[in-house]
Structure formats: structure tokens, C-alpha cells
XYZ file of C-alpha atoms in Angstrom:
743
model
C 10.760 7.159 -29.425
C 10.590 3.807 -28.087
C 14.350 1.814 -27.838
C 15.681 0.287 -30.815
C 14.863 -3.126 -31.882
C 16.097 -6.074 -30.043
C 15.402 -10.310 -30.298
C 11.582 -11.259 -30.669
C 9.841 -11.797 -27.382
C 7.400 -13.773 -28.831
C 5.719 -14.784 -32.521
C 2.091 -14.010 -33.704
C 0.711 -11.022 -31.765
C -3.058 -9.896 -32.376
C -4.143 -6.878 -31.009
C -8.415 -7.281 -30.990
C -9.498 -3.311 -31.610
C -7.297 -0.480 -33.220
C -8.089 2.189 -31.469
C -5.544 4.725 -30.017
C -4.327 1.915 -27.191
C -4.475 -0.993 -29.374
C -2.841 0.518 -32.253
C -0.074 2.094 -30.729
C 0.742 -0.950 -29.058
C 0.692 -2.815 -32.480
C 3.118 -0.055 -33.711
C 5.387 0.058 -30.776
C 5.304 -3.794 -31.130
C 6.003 -3.843 -34.816
C 8.349 -1.250 -34.938
C 10.623 -2.604 -31.999
C 10.680 -6.052 -33.608
C 9.197 -7.206 -30.176
C 7.067 -10.283 -31.938
C 7.363 -11.994 -35.502
C 4.259 -11.097 -36.424
C 1.591 -8.339 -35.493
C -2.314 -9.059 -36.711
C -4.929 -6.150 -36.508
C -8.488 -7.290 -35.772
C -11.111 -4.840 -36.072
C -15.025 -4.673 -37.232
C -14.188 -1.749 -39.308
C -12.373 -3.004 -42.542
C -11.217 0.985 -43.200
C -9.530 0.836 -40.302
C -7.976 -2.486 -40.712
C -6.678 -0.903 -44.048
C -5.365 2.191 -42.324
C -3.610 0.159 -40.188
C -1.693 -1.631 -42.702
C -1.055 1.636 -44.805
C 0.526 3.190 -41.895
C 2.334 0.329 -41.254
C 1.018 -0.457 -37.678
C 0.365 -4.049 -38.233
C 1.380 -7.162 -40.839
C -2.118 -7.810 -41.643
C -5.244 -7.208 -40.574
C -8.792 -9.142 -40.093
C -12.314 -8.539 -39.476
C -12.765 -11.862 -38.246
C -11.813 -12.300 -34.641
C -11.005 -15.998 -35.040
C -9.261 -16.015 -38.422
C -7.009 -13.163 -36.743
C -6.362 -14.618 -33.338
C -6.027 -18.147 -35.237
C -2.285 -19.428 -33.620
C -1.151 -16.547 -31.792
C 0.649 -16.314 -29.175
C -0.602 -13.463 -27.117
C -3.529 -11.885 -27.740
C -4.236 -8.153 -26.354
C -8.050 -7.059 -26.168
C -8.308 -3.519 -26.587
C -11.781 -3.109 -27.134
C -14.466 -1.304 -25.053
C -15.241 -2.985 -21.222
C -18.576 -4.219 -21.978
C -17.729 -5.928 -25.783
C -14.934 -8.000 -23.720
C -17.049 -10.776 -22.887
C -18.288 -11.634 -26.053
C -14.805 -11.888 -27.321
C -13.832 -14.019 -24.380
C -16.617 -16.507 -25.088
C -15.435 -17.243 -28.842
C -12.061 -17.474 -27.921
C -12.781 -19.845 -25.106
C -15.204 -21.794 -28.011
C -11.916 -22.102 -30.522
C -9.735 -24.665 -30.076
C -6.951 -22.497 -32.280
C -6.531 -19.832 -29.227
C -6.776 -22.259 -26.302
C -3.075 -21.919 -25.356
C -2.716 -18.128 -26.213
C -1.822 -15.527 -23.511
C -4.626 -13.012 -23.554
C -4.178 -9.451 -21.740
C -6.339 -6.315 -22.165
C -5.815 -2.882 -21.285
C -9.638 -1.947 -19.799
C -9.530 0.266 -16.954
C -12.103 -2.033 -14.925
C -10.325 -5.780 -14.066
C -12.922 -6.945 -11.931
C -15.377 -7.242 -14.853
C -12.651 -8.596 -17.445
C -11.648 -11.069 -14.988
C -15.574 -12.669 -14.407
C -16.376 -12.319 -18.040
C -13.177 -14.398 -18.690
C -13.893 -17.012 -15.753
C -17.881 -17.187 -17.329
C -16.498 -17.688 -20.925
C -13.913 -20.523 -19.763
C -15.628 -21.934 -16.861
C -12.076 -20.906 -14.726
C -9.580 -18.452 -15.421
C -7.284 -19.246 -17.703
C -3.462 -19.447 -16.664
C -2.732 -17.651 -19.358
C -4.791 -14.512 -18.434
C -3.093 -11.365 -17.516
C -5.339 -8.586 -17.036
C -3.614 -5.206 -17.627
C -4.549 -1.565 -17.880
C -1.576 1.274 -19.334
C -2.191 4.621 -17.737
C -1.878 6.539 -20.510
C -3.751 8.396 -23.777
C -3.847 11.426 -25.976
C -6.653 13.806 -26.745
C -6.602 12.085 -30.327
C -8.489 9.156 -31.085
C -8.450 6.297 -33.655
C -6.038 4.075 -35.568
C -4.888 7.380 -37.026
C -3.395 8.809 -33.756
C -1.429 5.588 -33.001
C 1.909 6.530 -31.320
C 4.499 3.859 -30.614
C 5.766 6.160 -27.751
C 2.434 6.634 -26.085
C 3.446 3.919 -23.343
C 7.236 5.521 -22.541
C 7.426 6.927 -18.774
C 3.665 5.774 -18.207
C 2.917 3.109 -15.768
C 1.365 -0.009 -16.548
C -0.811 -1.759 -13.993
C -0.839 -5.944 -14.055
C -3.335 -7.812 -12.058
C -2.728 -11.223 -12.446
C -4.981 -13.843 -10.508
C -3.737 -16.656 -8.356
C -3.359 -19.169 -11.108
C -1.680 -16.527 -13.607
C 1.345 -18.584 -15.019
C 4.712 -16.765 -14.183
C 5.916 -17.080 -17.894
C 2.902 -15.462 -18.997
C 3.152 -12.851 -16.742
C 6.519 -12.167 -17.528
C 6.208 -12.127 -20.827
C 3.233 -9.581 -20.944
C 5.459 -7.196 -18.533
C 8.483 -7.689 -20.897
C 6.462 -6.447 -23.755
C 5.016 -3.425 -22.157
C 8.686 -2.689 -20.266
C 10.399 -2.773 -24.015
C 8.161 -0.057 -25.108
C 9.142 2.360 -22.411
C 6.589 1.384 -19.686
C 7.004 1.374 -16.112
C 4.994 -2.189 -15.187
C 3.811 -1.981 -11.377
C 1.465 -5.100 -10.504
C -1.885 -4.376 -8.181
C -4.337 -7.149 -6.855
C -7.767 -6.630 -9.075
C -9.999 -5.412 -6.295
C -7.144 -2.400 -5.407
C -7.064 -1.666 -9.091
C -10.786 -1.199 -9.530
C -11.228 0.943 -6.066
C -8.180 3.006 -6.908
C -8.953 4.001 -10.711
C -12.626 4.249 -9.202
C -11.262 7.401 -7.174
C -8.710 8.764 -9.538
C -9.811 8.199 -13.018
C -13.568 7.080 -12.753
C -15.042 9.806 -9.834
C -13.436 12.604 -11.488
C -15.067 11.716 -14.912
C -18.619 11.031 -13.435
C -18.343 14.828 -12.005
C -17.052 16.445 -14.504
C -20.071 15.405 -16.867
C -22.174 15.429 -14.169
C -21.185 19.167 -13.446
C -21.601 19.850 -17.252
C -24.838 18.329 -17.552
C -26.288 19.999 -14.251
C -25.024 24.007 -15.516
C -26.348 23.317 -19.203
C -29.716 22.881 -17.847
C -29.522 25.997 -16.301
C -31.277 28.797 -17.575
C -28.371 31.426 -17.441
C -26.073 28.910 -19.139
C -24.921 31.063 -22.292
C -23.411 33.174 -19.180
C -22.143 30.369 -17.448
C -20.171 29.089 -20.309
C -19.446 32.342 -22.002
C -17.473 33.445 -19.002
C -16.036 30.068 -17.848
C -12.442 30.617 -16.627
C -9.593 28.279 -16.947
C -10.158 26.190 -13.866
C -13.644 25.342 -14.999
C -12.614 24.316 -18.887
C -9.539 22.580 -17.121
C -11.803 20.222 -14.963
C -14.588 19.775 -17.488
C -12.207 19.110 -20.761
C -12.754 15.160 -19.649
C -16.430 15.435 -19.822
C -15.715 15.681 -23.715
C -14.534 11.989 -23.488
C -16.608 9.081 -25.322
C -20.063 8.243 -23.700
C -20.136 5.039 -24.829
C -16.718 4.053 -23.070
C -17.546 5.780 -19.959
C -21.068 4.239 -19.835
C -19.498 0.749 -20.120
C -16.955 1.849 -17.489
C -19.527 2.743 -14.580
C -21.776 0.032 -15.428
C -18.816 -2.435 -15.013
C -17.023 -0.944 -11.889
C -20.224 -0.326 -10.082
C -19.434 -1.191 -6.674
C -15.994 0.414 -6.514
C -17.326 3.843 -7.683
C -20.486 3.843 -5.339
C -17.896 3.470 -2.660
C -15.809 6.321 -3.864
C -19.097 8.279 -4.514
C -20.262 7.745 -0.964
C -17.175 9.260 0.713
C -17.246 12.511 -1.720
C -20.912 12.970 -0.699
C -19.934 12.681 3.054
C -17.154 15.265 2.366
C -19.661 17.392 0.760
C -21.760 17.651 3.017
C -19.305 18.475 5.562
C -17.725 20.817 3.351
C -21.635 22.526 2.873
C -22.060 22.442 6.403
C -19.041 24.357 6.813
C -20.097 27.248 4.176
C -23.282 27.158 5.999
C -21.781 27.857 9.504
C -19.153 30.380 7.933
C -17.225 27.421 9.486
C -13.522 29.275 8.194
C -11.443 26.546 10.126
C -12.573 23.770 8.889
C -12.534 25.356 5.254
C -8.889 26.617 5.676
C -8.193 22.920 6.922
C -9.748 21.375 3.266
C -7.978 24.284 1.342
C -4.537 23.707 2.971
C -4.514 19.924 2.644
C -5.788 19.989 -0.656
C -3.256 22.703 -1.840
C -0.336 20.237 -1.175
C -2.116 16.988 -1.601
C -0.521 16.652 -5.037
C 2.885 17.051 -4.157
C 3.335 15.371 -1.022
C 1.705 12.222 -2.562
C 4.048 12.358 -5.414
C 7.039 12.767 -2.739
C 6.022 9.664 -1.308
C 5.577 7.626 -4.285
C 9.030 8.804 -5.666
C 10.493 8.396 -2.124
C 12.005 11.743 -2.512
C 12.790 15.062 -0.624
C 9.545 17.618 -0.588
C 11.769 20.072 -2.077
C 12.679 18.467 -5.278
C 16.262 18.201 -6.551
C 17.187 18.804 -9.719
C 17.182 15.114 -11.506
C 21.187 15.539 -12.461
C 23.860 16.394 -10.775
C 24.797 19.779 -9.706
C 28.684 21.198 -9.458
C 29.581 24.047 -7.538
C 32.474 25.924 -9.364
C 34.051 28.024 -6.649
C 36.710 30.166 -8.212
C 39.985 31.467 -5.951
C 40.109 35.264 -5.763
C 36.900 35.794 -4.235
C 35.831 38.442 -1.205
C 33.775 38.665 1.562
C 32.383 41.745 2.289
C 28.825 43.108 3.432
C 25.568 42.691 5.202
C 23.557 39.490 5.438
C 20.905 37.433 6.558
C 20.928 33.831 6.317
C 17.524 31.597 6.403
C 15.629 30.878 9.943
C 16.831 28.311 12.728
C 16.255 24.774 11.318
C 15.973 23.605 15.214
C 13.242 26.347 15.802
C 11.378 25.982 12.610
C 10.944 22.377 13.946
C 9.845 22.910 17.292
C 7.185 26.114 16.383
C 5.429 23.582 14.499
C 5.771 20.497 16.685
C 4.756 22.915 19.728
C 2.311 25.258 17.991
C 0.435 22.223 16.707
C -0.178 20.957 20.391
C -0.982 24.020 22.008
C -4.637 25.811 22.437
C -4.928 28.650 20.070
C -3.298 29.927 16.862
C 0.044 30.391 16.697
C 1.723 32.935 14.419
C 5.379 32.681 13.365
C 7.479 34.724 10.803
C 11.010 33.630 9.911
C 9.964 30.353 9.368
C 12.489 27.835 7.372
C 11.470 26.937 4.345
C 13.631 23.900 3.659
C 12.861 20.000 3.248
C 13.327 19.110 6.688
C 11.042 21.646 8.569
C 8.645 20.922 5.426
C 8.348 17.357 6.160
C 7.352 18.495 9.686
C 4.500 21.018 8.607
C 3.476 17.707 6.235
C 3.099 15.658 9.207
C 0.855 17.412 11.197
C -1.417 17.872 8.411
C -1.686 14.557 7.948
C -2.812 14.380 11.640
C -5.596 17.101 11.237
C -3.573 20.191 12.148
C -4.618 23.120 9.912
C -1.290 24.888 8.934
C -1.265 28.416 6.912
C 1.593 28.569 4.608
C 4.682 28.598 4.547
C 4.344 31.864 2.432
C 7.890 33.861 2.671
C 8.574 32.621 6.008
C 5.123 33.397 7.709
C 3.012 30.260 9.268
C -0.156 30.269 11.037
C -0.501 27.190 12.449
C -4.208 26.264 14.657
C -3.629 24.261 17.499
C -5.563 21.284 18.440
C -4.456 20.893 21.726
C -2.306 18.181 23.507
C -4.802 15.313 22.772
C -6.285 16.856 19.409
C -4.100 15.123 17.021
C -6.377 12.703 14.615
C -4.949 9.230 13.198
C -2.966 9.681 9.914
C -4.760 8.120 6.759
C -1.570 6.326 6.288
C 2.460 6.374 6.849
C 3.950 9.539 7.507
C 6.786 10.307 5.299
C 9.329 12.236 6.744
C 11.603 12.823 3.402
C 15.041 12.642 4.700
C 14.243 14.595 8.005
C 15.996 12.426 10.894
C 14.991 15.773 13.381
C 11.404 15.321 12.165
C 11.251 11.466 12.861
C 12.840 11.530 16.252
C 11.087 14.161 17.666
C 7.802 12.656 16.539
C 8.243 9.754 17.873
C 8.255 11.290 21.204
C 4.897 12.660 20.528
C 3.424 9.733 19.035
C 4.547 7.385 22.016
C 1.465 9.315 23.320
C -1.138 9.195 21.237
C -4.188 6.663 20.812
C -3.838 5.255 17.597
C -0.985 3.604 15.726
C 1.336 5.266 13.361
C 4.078 4.353 11.175
C 7.095 6.992 10.218
C 8.900 6.605 6.885
C 11.493 8.344 5.249
C 13.765 8.390 1.703
C 16.557 6.107 1.063
C 19.189 8.137 2.815
C 16.983 8.226 6.608
C 16.138 4.443 6.493
C 19.577 3.896 7.204
C 20.348 5.973 9.992
C 19.719 4.579 13.157
C 16.970 5.166 15.753
C 17.410 3.266 18.365
C 18.630 6.312 20.410
C 14.960 7.353 20.707
C 13.505 3.944 20.254
C 14.867 2.126 23.466
C 14.117 5.173 26.037
C 10.834 5.028 24.854
C 10.091 1.699 25.257
C 11.275 1.899 28.793
C 8.524 4.404 29.370
C 6.215 2.200 28.267
C 6.189 2.534 24.091
C 5.423 -0.271 21.822
C 7.974 0.703 18.931
C 8.658 -1.771 16.082
C 11.575 -0.845 13.707
C 13.098 -2.422 10.888
C 16.453 -4.423 11.537
C 19.303 -3.125 13.685
C 16.687 -0.157 14.579
C 16.376 1.468 11.491
C 13.179 3.000 9.921
C 10.442 2.809 9.312
C 9.247 3.286 13.110
C 5.797 2.030 13.932
C 4.224 3.336 16.983
C 1.480 1.645 18.828
C -1.072 4.287 20.282
C -2.942 3.557 23.334
C 0.177 2.289 25.627
C 0.528 4.214 29.094
C 3.620 6.254 29.436
C 4.980 6.309 32.847
C 7.531 9.277 33.265
C 11.005 8.510 34.207
C 14.902 9.569 34.912
C 17.098 8.717 31.598
C 20.804 9.506 32.136
C 21.866 9.846 28.119
C 25.112 7.762 27.165
C 25.981 10.483 24.484
C 24.635 14.097 24.171
C 21.900 14.637 21.813
C 19.162 17.341 21.636
C 17.264 15.330 19.388
C 16.962 12.329 22.394
C 16.692 14.656 25.008
C 13.566 16.543 22.817
C 12.266 13.441 22.278
C 11.740 12.040 25.903
C 10.533 15.365 26.844
C 7.763 15.502 24.475
C 6.615 12.118 25.588
C 6.966 13.190 29.102
C 4.078 15.631 27.946
C 2.015 12.451 27.901
C 3.556 10.227 30.259
C 2.561 9.985 34.209
C 4.250 11.596 36.869
C 7.708 13.496 35.651
C 10.132 12.867 32.939
C 13.476 13.766 33.635
C 16.640 13.600 31.051
C 20.456 13.879 32.355
C 22.951 14.656 29.175
C 26.534 13.930 29.453
C 27.480 17.740 27.914
C 25.579 20.558 26.947
C 23.214 20.079 23.764
C 20.704 22.572 21.937
C 17.999 23.707 24.641
C 15.706 24.790 22.133
C 12.961 22.535 23.368
C 13.170 23.808 26.669
C 13.032 27.325 26.298
C 10.319 26.808 23.455
C 8.085 24.853 25.703
C 8.478 27.696 28.628
C 7.677 30.208 25.768
C 4.233 28.030 24.689
C 3.759 28.487 28.527
C 4.600 24.893 29.834
C 6.609 24.825 33.062
C 10.430 23.196 32.756
C 12.876 22.798 35.284
C 16.283 22.825 34.549
C 18.792 22.138 37.009
C 22.505 21.962 36.189
C 22.588 19.169 33.341
C 19.222 17.681 34.055
C 16.081 18.786 32.517
C 12.677 17.944 33.911
C 9.006 18.390 32.856
C 5.569 17.021 34.334
C 2.733 16.053 32.522
C -0.430 17.849 33.504
C -0.379 21.238 32.191
C -0.716 22.597 28.405
C 0.673 24.489 25.818
C -0.787 28.195 24.669
C -0.282 29.484 21.711
C 2.276 32.310 20.913
C 4.013 34.385 18.273
C 7.228 33.588 17.184
C 10.244 34.948 15.249
C 12.365 32.548 13.992
C 16.390 34.135 14.599
C 18.688 33.103 11.324
C 20.205 29.806 11.847
C 24.011 30.138 13.331
C 24.636 26.763 11.543
C 24.026 28.641 7.718
C 25.654 31.699 9.077
C 28.829 29.781 10.282
C 29.892 29.277 6.491
C 29.670 33.167 5.977
C 31.743 33.361 9.594
C 34.815 31.449 8.401
C 34.406 32.860 5.117
C 35.215 36.083 6.571
C 37.892 35.292 8.813
C 39.852 33.461 5.753
C 39.297 36.014 3.218
C 41.761 39.019 2.391
C 40.379 42.751 4.037
C 37.198 40.746 4.776
C 34.033 42.800 7.062
C 30.787 40.915 7.142
C 28.194 41.696 9.722
C 25.600 38.644 9.771
C 22.282 40.233 10.892
C 19.394 38.669 13.675
C 21.338 35.362 14.293
C 20.597 33.126 16.967
C 23.070 33.092 19.533
C 21.333 30.148 22.134
C 24.474 29.330 24.582
C 23.620 25.591 23.174
C 24.474 26.911 19.759
C 27.781 28.994 20.041
C 30.462 26.177 19.893
C 31.188 27.675 16.479
C 31.617 31.209 18.145
C 33.955 29.596 21.025
C 36.114 27.528 18.649
C 37.050 30.263 16.369
C 37.569 32.750 19.092
C 39.955 30.261 20.609
C 41.687 30.140 17.230
C 42.215 34.097 16.711
C 39.096 35.091 15.136
C 37.981 38.735 14.899
C 34.625 38.433 16.240
C 32.225 41.283 17.809
C 28.961 40.225 18.845
C 26.191 43.254 18.612
C 22.931 44.297 19.461
C 22.114 41.412 21.657
C 18.338 41.197 22.600
C 16.113 38.196 23.652
C 12.888 37.665 20.941
C 10.357 34.715 21.517
C 12.511 33.511 24.296
C 16.253 32.944 22.040
C 18.823 35.701 22.371
C 19.481 37.091 18.876
C 22.821 39.625 17.475
C 24.185 40.554 14.678
C 28.105 39.084 14.509
C 30.603 41.323 12.658
C 33.587 39.028 11.480
C 36.627 40.518 10.114
C 39.808 38.752 8.276
C 41.867 37.205 10.972
C 44.970 35.026 11.102
C 43.712 31.913 12.842
C 45.918 29.361 14.493
C 45.662 25.560 14.851
C 44.111 24.146 18.267
C 43.333 21.537 19.936
C 39.266 21.935 19.910
C 37.927 21.267 23.566
C 35.761 18.667 24.350
C 32.941 20.436 26.091
C 32.468 22.793 22.758
C 32.174 19.477 20.690
C 28.145 18.826 20.849
C 27.962 22.529 20.690
C 29.402 22.803 17.184
C 28.736 19.374 15.775
C 26.647 20.937 12.624
C 29.302 23.213 11.885
C 32.455 20.974 11.837
C 32.655 21.226 8.045
C 33.397 24.261 7.822
C 35.275 24.578 10.957
C 37.559 22.317 9.026
C 37.700 24.354 5.895
C 38.975 27.186 8.957
C 41.465 24.513 10.405
C 43.398 24.183 6.782
C 43.903 27.581 6.602
C 45.205 27.998 10.164
C 48.917 28.069 11.218
C 49.600 24.956 12.803
C 47.679 22.194 13.688
C 44.223 21.523 14.722
C 42.558 18.139 16.561
C 39.151 16.834 17.007
C 38.373 13.803 19.289
C 35.067 12.908 20.650
C 33.153 13.754 17.363
C 32.066 10.117 15.995
C 28.632 10.994 15.372
C 29.691 13.080 12.617
C 30.175 9.637 10.981
C 26.105 9.309 11.319
C 24.842 12.336 9.611
C 23.670 12.577 6.070
C 27.458 11.204 5.383
C 30.474 9.960 6.968
C 31.737 13.774 7.444
C 34.752 13.161 8.490
C 36.121 10.935 5.783
C 34.374 12.905 3.130
C 35.540 16.180 4.283
C 39.455 14.510 4.816
C 39.254 13.238 1.507
C 38.037 16.666 -0.007
C 41.218 18.411 2.059
C 43.515 15.871 0.667
C 42.565 16.213 -2.665
C 43.153 20.239 -1.980
C 46.613 19.468 -1.081
C 46.197 19.750 2.573
C 47.748 17.354 5.085
C 45.035 15.441 7.140
C 45.004 12.544 9.127
C 41.292 10.908 10.640
C 40.375 9.622 13.971
C 37.960 7.066 15.023
C 36.000 9.679 16.615
C 37.566 12.892 14.899
C 40.572 14.423 12.825
C 44.212 15.884 12.488
C 44.692 18.993 10.213
C 47.538 20.636 9.600
C 47.115 24.050 8.210
C 48.734 25.310 4.815
C 48.276 26.342 1.069
C 45.250 24.998 -0.841
C 45.514 24.017 -4.531
C 42.077 22.890 -6.439
C 40.358 20.172 -8.066
C 37.587 17.860 -7.797
C 36.079 17.289 -4.651
C 32.796 15.350 -3.741
C 29.978 16.475 -1.393
C 28.255 12.932 -1.588
C 24.731 15.369 -1.515
C 25.648 16.411 2.109
C 24.639 20.242 1.483
C 27.470 21.228 4.265
C 29.927 19.485 2.545
C 28.770 21.557 -0.916
C 29.010 24.462 1.060
C 32.023 24.094 3.246
C 34.064 23.544 0.210
C 32.428 26.351 -1.596
C 34.230 28.594 1.219
C 37.395 26.943 0.716
C 38.006 28.872 -2.835
C 38.823 32.165 -0.799
C 42.092 30.505 0.192
C 42.217 28.236 -2.811
C 44.946 29.182 -5.511
C 42.770 26.803 -8.533
C 39.105 26.508 -8.734
C 37.112 24.081 -6.885
C 34.427 21.705 -8.570
C 32.475 20.471 -5.952
C 30.167 17.346 -7.314
C 26.991 16.195 -5.504
C 25.978 20.017 -4.519
C 22.245 19.643 -5.691
C 20.835 19.570 -2.081
C 21.963 22.545 -0.844
C 18.811 23.979 -2.851
C 16.490 22.585 -0.874
C 18.385 23.210 2.689
C 19.986 26.771 2.143
C 17.589 28.073 -1.136
C 19.574 31.115 -1.420
C 23.297 30.667 -0.820
C 24.616 31.374 -4.104
C 23.096 34.723 -3.699
C 24.345 35.367 -0.468
C 27.790 34.226 -1.763
C 27.710 36.495 -4.412
C 26.211 39.326 -2.785
C 29.457 39.517 -0.648
C 31.665 38.857 -3.265
C 32.117 34.739 -3.468
C 32.898 33.645 -6.972
C 30.654 30.405 -6.700
C 28.505 29.232 -9.323
C 26.565 26.392 -10.109
C 26.671 23.840 -13.552
C 24.557 20.843 -14.568
C 26.863 17.611 -14.405
C 26.729 15.316 -17.332
């Protein structure tokens, strides 16, 4: 139901045309007290009487001028072609000359032209509008005061529209619960031609075509649900759609011509048995609706709950059993990127179907790459080669994936077309100059928002020149970005890092057959070669495994086997740190899969001790520190971390957020500008906040194994998008973590 009554916004409101939309507007205005008087005008006396009997209007008239006399706002809810004669009558009547006039038609260009012809100019009080709402029922008896709630209303003011008139019409719709947006008249008609008018035209045409065939009885007898859903709109009012198509002819023809060209290409693909083209159409179409909804809502690719999710971690759990955690995120990203740029078809198993990796898939789909899946971790990538990417249809939206944005910047810097990279509100606050500045030194032209933040606009067609870059701080993302740019730069590109970082990019480039030279801390690549498709089995992510590694260390009588975990030497900092703390760890069944070392990791209960974490291990465990802080809190003595300032610019300031939570649990903590000092000791329970950071939420879930009281972890909803089966794996091992929806 609409919101409760408030002070009236205006005096007399006249609604001309008491069909579903007009009558619903009138009913909402009257019930909410948005005006002092609601008058209805309709040529059918019985409709006016029904509206009066139902309480939709205060008074009704069949005479237009009598009903509109001295009205402050007039809403025209009539067929598109009927608006012209009505506007002419209003223009000729002195009693309506000062009224604000708005409408609900789905074609704005024709309405504005009719108004200009009637008045000789566009009135300052003219506010063209279009509610995107409806019902399968019609007529005054279907009037619904809540019809517009949570629906869009598009207003298309002209250059001379008076601000007061625009504000008043906006407020009327907003008080009815509508989401009001503004758009130019031309853009509105083009968009509606594509999203509403063209689908109706196709539905009418398809049903009419099938009905004229000899086998029409069987066609309709055996029609499946999809056919019925699509053709349902062919039952709409023929007169209304006749008027719409004639009124919006040019925009509809433009969309129809584009569709015809695409249909011809689709027909040719069927005739030629071109499965690659068909698969491209089908895979893009399958995800298109969700993709654009994601962009419009500025949210993640995997929808999180609208309400807060709270993890409730009970003390007294255990950690015993064998599990396999999801695939490595870093490798999943790179399989899509390198597979797309390779020649041939790359097959992937074990792909992480999480938020960030899905953003990378969509980015390359936007650039014309055919990608099948993911389905249960399997992805098939039909590579286009280094120079086969196509201009995306608009900005590339990467959700909350900083990895996608930074690595993709290197690839896009070498393309012939312009691209803009955008992200959600969280990503838009994160710095990108770490990749933008060195890319500019190579010759790239990159524009950013203030302080180097997204969106990033990368101008195509600029020649890149290879260079040597000494990284000021260790970062696998910066290194990978520059190596990917080096694929397109003349000569050689080399990067020297101050400390070891993940080397997945180097390993995977070699796995795709591209020569890479590695000497000590310097990686070098030269352009002029190509990537060849391959098969990749993504190992389990050691960052995800780290939560259960620590769980096994701190739980009593624990014995956990983590299967098929990637143990790339640049990722094993968490293992090295836990060993220094005294953890009982054994690495079993070591093997090499797709160029990456993989092993089963067995963890048992351990008596941990505090340490000063060696500086050289910090970059090798940067993502695992939240859960390592839990290990430190359970250790005997003091643990000191320095040189980890990068933790302050992750999804949240992980140093301060973890420190706040640990203090709540009774742990002695001191924060440093680049680290933290933790004195191990007993832990209580309480309310902690993850601030939407999945690693924080999972880390405090692990802490419950040593807590004396329950821990309630607010803001845990993002775990579902990054580690979808975390709670199930906890339960399998015996950890007592559940979820509840916040208030």
C-alpha cells in the first residue's frame, strides 16, 4: 500500500482518462491526500460513475473543459494519438492556461510535437512523463493505489520546463512510491522502442504469422510455456499499439533494422552450421538480463541479501575430517584472461564461481569472447587471439573486483578501442594509480577520477613501448598488469619486485606457451609471440584453506585434511608463518597440475606461540592475515606484524576492524601504522562487525573454537559471494557456525 497521508502538494488535480493508469493515479492521489480535490474526466459516463462509486475521484465529468477548469495539475492518461486534440482544447481555453500538464504515454516525441502545435510553443508547465507499470487487468475497476510502488517513472522535461512544475510532478509520483528518473525525449523513445515497442511488434507478428499457417491448430495445441510467455503480450489492446507504432515510427524502425541485421546473421550461422557464432549469441543472451540488472543496481554479480546477515559462532565446536575448498581465485581470473587471448579453445575445471571471477568472465564476454559456463566449476573459453577482442558495447562493469580492474587495465592499454572500467561503490574508492602510472610510462593514455580512483577510461590506439619497472612496493596485481601490457608493447617489458609476490601470471603465461624469463626478482616478457589454448585444472585456493588450517591448529583434538590445495611457493606464507608458530602441518601427495604445485595439507591441534612475523613472508600471506590474527590471539606470548600497510586498503581497513573485534573478545591488541601487536590469551564472546568483508567474518567464525561465549558477526552476507559453501564445510568438520537474518 502507498504511504500514509501527508500535507497536500497541490489544489485541484484533474485526471483525463480513467483507465487503469489514470484511475490508479487518481486513487493514489486521493487516498494519500496529495491534493485537495481529485477530478476525473472520461468520455464514458458509466466510467465516471464507477470511479465515483469506488471512491477513486471526488467528482467526474464527460466535458474536458468543465473538468479541467482551474485545475492546478492535469494528467492526460489517454491513447497517444488522442492527446493532440485534447491539448488543442486546453490551449484554447483561458481557464486551463496556467495548469501544469503531464501525461503517461509511452511515446514522448509525438506528445511534445502535439503540445507545440497546439500551444504554438512548449508551455513552461509541460512535464511529459511515462510510468513503467501496468497490470493484466484494465479499466477503472482495476484501479490500484499501489500500482506505481517500486516501479520506475520516467520524466522527460523539455529545455523550457519550469523547475517548480518538474519538482511538483516528481513529488506526486514519488509520494505514490515510484522511482522517478529523468531522460531526454529522444533517448526515452529510443529506449522504449527497444525494450517495449519492439517486443510487442514481434509478438503480434509471430502470433499472426503462425495463425495463418495450415498447421496452426497443432502449433497452438502444443505450444510450450516459453511460447505462451512471449506471445502473451500479443493480447494487448490493438488500438493502443496501433497508435504507439505510428507515433514512435522512426525509433521503432531503427531498432527493427538493427534486429533484422542480427537475425540475418543468426540465420546465416544456422545455415552454415556455425556453432561458434550460435554459442556466442546464446551465452551472452543467457546472462544479459542479470548482467544489466547488476550494472543498474551498482551491485555485485552474485546477489547478496538485502538485509544484514549475522553469523552466530557457538563455542565448543570441533575440527575433524577431509574437505576440499573452492578453486583458487587468482588462477580463476587468469584462466579467463589468458584463455580469451589464446588461439584455440581452453577448457577449465575447478573454476571458482565467485563474485570476482564472474566479473572477469562478463568483461570478456562484453568484448566478444564466447565463454561457456561456469557449470559446476567447468568453463570453456573460445579464444580470439591477442588481437581479437572487440569494442564493448559500453563501460565494462567489474563489480567489486579490484583484480579484474587492475589486470584488465594492462590488456586494454594495448587495444585499438577506447574502454571505460567501472565498479561498485566500494571499488570506486580504491586507488588505481599503482597500475595507471606505470602504464602511462609505457605510453598508455588513462583517465581516472580524483586521486586515481575509478572509473578508468583507457584510450585505445596508442603505441605501447616496453620498459623496465622497479616496483616501489610488492604487488602481484601491478606486476601482472604490466606483464599483460607487455604482450602488446614493442620490445621487452620487465618488472623487478622488492619482495616475492604471487607468480601465477608468469607460470600461466608459460602454461599457455608464451616465453617468460625469470631471474631472481625480475620477470621479463617480450612481445611478438602468441598464446596457445590449453587445459587447466584450478587447484583449491590456499587463502580459503587458511581458515580451516587455523581452525585445526586452535581446536582441541583436531585432525583436518585439506585436499588438492595449491602450494605455489609465492602463496605459502600462511604455511610458513604457522610453522614458525609451532603448527603441526604435513604436506602430502605433492604433484604438479597445469604448472602449479598442488598437495594435500594435513593439520592437527597445535600449541602455538607468538612470533615476530618475518618481513619477507608478509607479501606471501597478505590475504591470510585476518585469520592469522586469530591464530596469534590463541598463541602463547606476543605476535608482531609490521610492513603490512596494504591491509588498510582492502575491502575495509583489516587491521583496525580485526583489532576492534579482538578487543571485544577480550584480546590485548595494539595497532601500528603498518601492522599490529597481539598478545595471546583467553577469548570471550560478543558482537563483532565484519563491515561487509568476507575474510573478517570467516576469521571470527574460526575464533569461536576457542571462545568462551558465542560470537555474533554482523555484516557477513558477502561470504556467500566469495566462499559460497563456507558454512557447509564448517558443519562438515564440526564447527558450530550458523547464519541468521538481521533486523
